[in-house]
Amino acid sequence: MRTFVELYQTVDRTTKTGEKSDALVSYFQQASSSDASWAVFFLTGRKLRRLAPTALLKQLTIELSGLAPWLFQECYDNVGDLAETMALLLPESSAGLDVDLTEFVERYLLVLRNLDDSDTAAHLVETWAKLSLDQKFIFNKLITGGFRVGVSQQMVTKALATVSGIDPNVVAHRMMGNWEPSAQWYEQLIAAETADAMASTPYPFYLAYPIQEEVDSLGDIKDFQIEWKWDGIRAQVIKRDGQVFIWSRGEELISERFPEIMTAASRLPNGTVLDGEILAWSEGDVMPFALLQQRIGRKTVGKKLLSEVPCIFMAYDILETAGQDIRQEPMVARRQKLLSILMPGQCDAAPSCRGTLSEHLRISAELSADSWQALTVLRQDSRKLKVEGIMLKRRDSVYGVGRKRGDWWKWKINPLSMDAVLVYAQRGHGRRASLYSDYTFAVWHDGQLVPVAKAYSGLTDEEMKSVDDYVRKNTLEKFGPVRTVKPGLVFEIAFEGIQKSPRHKSGIAVRFPRIARLRPDKPIEEADTLAQLHEMLEVYGK
Amino acid sequence: MAEDLVRVTEQGLYCQAGDFYIDPWRSVKRALITHGHSDHARSGSASYLSHTDSRGILRLRLGEEAKIETIDYGLPITIKDAIVSFHPAGHILGSSQIRIEHKGQICVVSGDYKTQRDPSCQAIEPVRCHTFITESTFGLPIYRFPSPEIIAAEVNQWWQANANEGKVSILYAYSLGKAQRLLMSVDPSIGPIYTHGAVEALNAVYRGCGVKLPATTYVGDVKKEDIGRNALVVAPPNAQDSLWARKFGKSSDAFASGWMRVRGARRRRSLDRGFVMSDHADWQGLTETIAATGAERVLVTHGYTPPLVRYLTDLGLDAHALETAFTGEEGSDKLDADKETTTENEAGTLQ
Ligand SMILES: [Zn+2]
Ligand SMILES: [Zn+2]
C-alpha cells in the first residue's frame, strides 16, 4: 500500500513523462505479482463498482468531523472533489496502514461488496481510523469509483514491457478485455511464452492524428487511401471459435447491444478480426449520433428500438484473418483481404459504401481524388453526409498501437461556430476547483440573452484566470455554486452539430460545444442571434 | 448598540477616538501598522507607528523619507482619547495585534496571525476584548496544517533526495516571513543555501533584529558554475518560470504555502512539490484564537469570510463581515515584484 501511494503521488506531482515512466518501472520491479496485477487494474482506469453510497459517505464525514452540514457542503464546493474533501475533513489519524496492496484491496475494499449500510458504515469508520491522509484520499477515490491516475495505457504497457522484456505490442494485446487481477494473471501477462490468447481478446486500436498544417504538406495524395471519417462508435468485431465479440474502443464488450451486427458477423470465417465503426443507419444514410446514443445506453435492446434505430458495422480494416495476426502487412494488402472476405468475387465500386455479406456489415468505401484541391472540394460534402471529415491512411502503413504521428491522419471539417455572451459561471472540478471555469453562453433574442450552450474547455490557464477575475468582479447573483454574471464577455464557441430540442428554452441544442477563443474585440451587442442559429439548424440540422 | 471603535472608511480601518487608521489602503495623517506585508503597509501616509521589529521592513517598503515611529509589545500609549498597545500576532517578525481601549470598550485588530510555532518571530498572545477584528485567510475546516516539525522533515527529505540525484532544490516562499521561517527549519548540513535578491534583503533585516538565520549567499554574488548541485535556493513565488529560475539547470522546485493543502491548488502550480506551511492560522487556529479573546462581537476580514461568519453566528456570537482591501496569502508580495527587474540584471552574472 505504501509503495502504491508513493507511486500515485510521484505520478500525480509531476508533469514529466520520463519521471512517471521511471516511477512505474521501479514500482513493478519491486511489487509482488498479485500487487502488480491490482496496480495494472487501477492504473489502466479499470474500476471497482461503487462500493459505498455517496449519501452515506457524506453523512459519516459530517458526523466524524463534527461539522454542520452546510459547512461540509461549503468545503465540498471549494475542493470540488468528494473523496478529497472527506480525506481533508476526517479526523487526523496514525501514521497509516502497513499492508500490501492486495491485502488492502481484499480486506478493506472488496469486503464492502457484501455489507449492508450499517455494516458498511462501521467498516468505513474503522478503516478511516487506520489510514493516513494520503491513504484516505486513495481509499476514498477507490470506493467512490473516481480513482484516476495521470498515466496513459501506453505508459503502463511500456513500463511492463521494460520490466518483463516482452514486446510492448504483446503486453498491450494481453492487457485488453475482461480480466480479474491475480498473481496468476500478472505472471501470464509478463510470461515469455505466449499462452493462447483468449478467443475474445481484441487488438489495441490504432488511432489517427489530427492534421494541423496544410494538408498538402503530407506529400503525394496517391500515397494515401482516402475514406470518410465516420461519426459513430469505433469498434472491433471478432469471430473466433464460432463465437462473435464486439469491443468498443473503451475496451467494453458491447456485443449484446448490437444483435443485428452479431448475427451478420456470425457469417464471417473463424479467425477474423475487423476494425470499423458502428453507425445508426437507415436507407443508405447515417442517422444522427443522438439516436445511436440511445442504443449504447441500453444493455438489452427492445424490438421497437431495434427497428427504429437499426445499426450497421462499417468495416475499414482487417487485423486478423485465418487466425493470423496481419497487422504488420501494409494497408493496401489488408484492404484487399478485407474486400475478399466481405465481398467475395466483387470489386469496390459504390459511392460511399455498399452491401456485402449482410446489409449490417459494410465496407467503408475508398474515395478518389486526384489532387489535394479536389479532396478539399469533396470534403465540403462532409456535413451533408453526416461524417466528420476525411481519413487519410498511407497505403504502406502497418496497423500500429495507440496514436502515432505520420501514417494515419484525420482531417476533420471545421466545426460550426457562434459568438455568444457569458451569462453564468460555475466553479470547476478537480484541478480547477477554485476557479470559475464552467460557463454558460447565451445569444440574443428579442433584446434578451437566451442560454444556448455550456462549455468549459478551450481556454489557457491564463485566460481562465482572467475570466475568473471578471466573474468575481461582475457577479449579479449567487445561487449555490453558480454565479449570474453581468454580460460583458464575448466568446467564439465552436460546436460539431446542431439539433432541434424542445427541452431547451432556445429550442436548439448544440453538440460538443467548446470555447474556440475569447473575443475581447467584440462588444456584446454584436454577439449572434437565435435567428442565426435557427438558420444553421435549417442547413445542418436535418 | 454602541458604535464600533473601529470602522471601515474609504481610506481604511479608522478609529475615531484616536483619530488614526490601521493598515490604511490610502494616504492618511496617522497610520498604525500591524505588519510589513504589502497589503497592510502601504506608502503615502504622513506618519507610521509599528512594532520595533517592523522598522527595518517598513523602511524597505516605504522608503527613506517615510516617518516611522516604533513601540514595543505591551506598552500602553494614549493617542487622543484612545489607549493603544501592540501585542504579538505570531505572523512574521514584528507582526502585531493592535489593542484599542476607549471608555471601557476594548477592540483588537488582529492583522494577520498564526498559532503555529515559528522560531523567526514571537508567538501570538491572544488579548481579551469586546470586539475582535480577525482575518480569515484559511477560514474553512479543510485547512488543517501539519506541525512545522513534520513539514521541516519533508523539506529536508526532498532537499536531500535532490542533492543525491544532483538536482538543485528551488524552494518558492514569500520573501517576507515564510522564507526566513523556512531557513530556520531546514538542515544546513545538507548543502549550501542561496537566496533570491528579494529574500536576501529581508534576511539582512531579520539578522539586524537578532534572528539567528543560517548562512545564506545571494545568488547574484556567485557564478553559475560555482553553485553546487546539492544547493537549496530560496526565492519568491513570482520567480517561478522566469528566466531567473532556469539558470540553475537540472532542478526540482517546490512551493511552501497553506494553499498546498488542496490537490487542485498544488497541481495548478505545476511544481514538483507543495509543502503545507502557512504564516496564517488554519481553521482550528482561527476558531481557538477567537474563543480565547472572549470577544462577543467578531468582525471578519480578508479570506473565507462568509463561512467563518456563519459558523461564529451559529455559536451565538455577534459576527459580521468587514470589507477591506487586504488580500491574505494570495498573489505575490510587492517587495518581490519590485526586486524582479533588478534580479533579471543580477541574474546576468549567472550566465
Ligand atoms: Zn501578512
Ligand atoms: Zn493580511
PDB file of N, CA, C and O and ligand atoms in Angstrom, chain B residues 35 37 39-40 91 112 280, ligand 1:
ATOM      1  N   HIS B  35       1.768  44.905  10.443  1.00  0.00           N
ATOM      2  CA  HIS B  35       2.979  44.208   9.994  1.00  0.00           C
ATOM      3  C   HIS B  35       3.332  44.638   8.576  1.00  0.00           C
ATOM      4  O   HIS B  35       2.547  45.302   7.902  1.00  0.00           O
ATOM      5  N   HIS B  37       3.695  43.253   5.521  1.00  0.00           N
ATOM      6  CA  HIS B  37       3.268  42.759   4.206  1.00  0.00           C
ATOM      7  C   HIS B  37       2.623  43.881   3.402  1.00  0.00           C
ATOM      8  O   HIS B  37       2.017  44.793   3.954  1.00  0.00           O
ATOM      9  N   ASP B  39       0.031  44.363   1.612  1.00  0.00           N
ATOM     10  CA  ASP B  39      -1.377  44.762   1.658  1.00  0.00           C
ATOM     11  C   ASP B  39      -1.718  45.427   2.999  1.00  0.00           C
ATOM     12  O   ASP B  39      -2.809  45.958   3.174  1.00  0.00           O
ATOM     13  N   HIS B  40      -0.781  45.420   3.932  1.00  0.00           N
ATOM     14  CA  HIS B  40      -1.031  46.052   5.230  1.00  0.00           C
ATOM     15  C   HIS B  40      -0.201  47.319   5.420  1.00  0.00           C
ATOM     16  O   HIS B  40      -0.586  48.189   6.190  1.00  0.00           O
ATOM     17  N   HIS B  91       2.725  36.140  13.314  1.00  0.00           N
ATOM     18  CA  HIS B  91       2.592  36.018  11.857  1.00  0.00           C
ATOM     19  C   HIS B  91       3.961  36.115  11.176  1.00  0.00           C
ATOM     20  O   HIS B  91       4.396  35.176  10.498  1.00  0.00           O
ATOM     21  N   ASP B 112      -2.690  39.996  10.552  1.00  0.00           N
ATOM     22  CA  ASP B 112      -2.619  38.573  10.219  1.00  0.00           C
ATOM     23  C   ASP B 112      -1.985  37.864  11.404  1.00  0.00           C
ATOM     24  O   ASP B 112      -1.148  38.428  12.087  1.00  0.00           O
ATOM     25  N   HIS B 280      -0.373  32.029   8.234  1.00  0.00           N
ATOM     26  CA  HIS B 280      -1.724  32.360   8.692  1.00  0.00           C
ATOM     27  C   HIS B 280      -2.250  31.197   9.527  1.00  0.00           C
ATOM     28  O   HIS B 280      -1.798  30.070   9.393  1.00  0.00           O
TER      29      HIS B 280
HETATM   30 ZN    ZN C   1       0.537  39.283   6.323  1.00  0.00          ZN
END
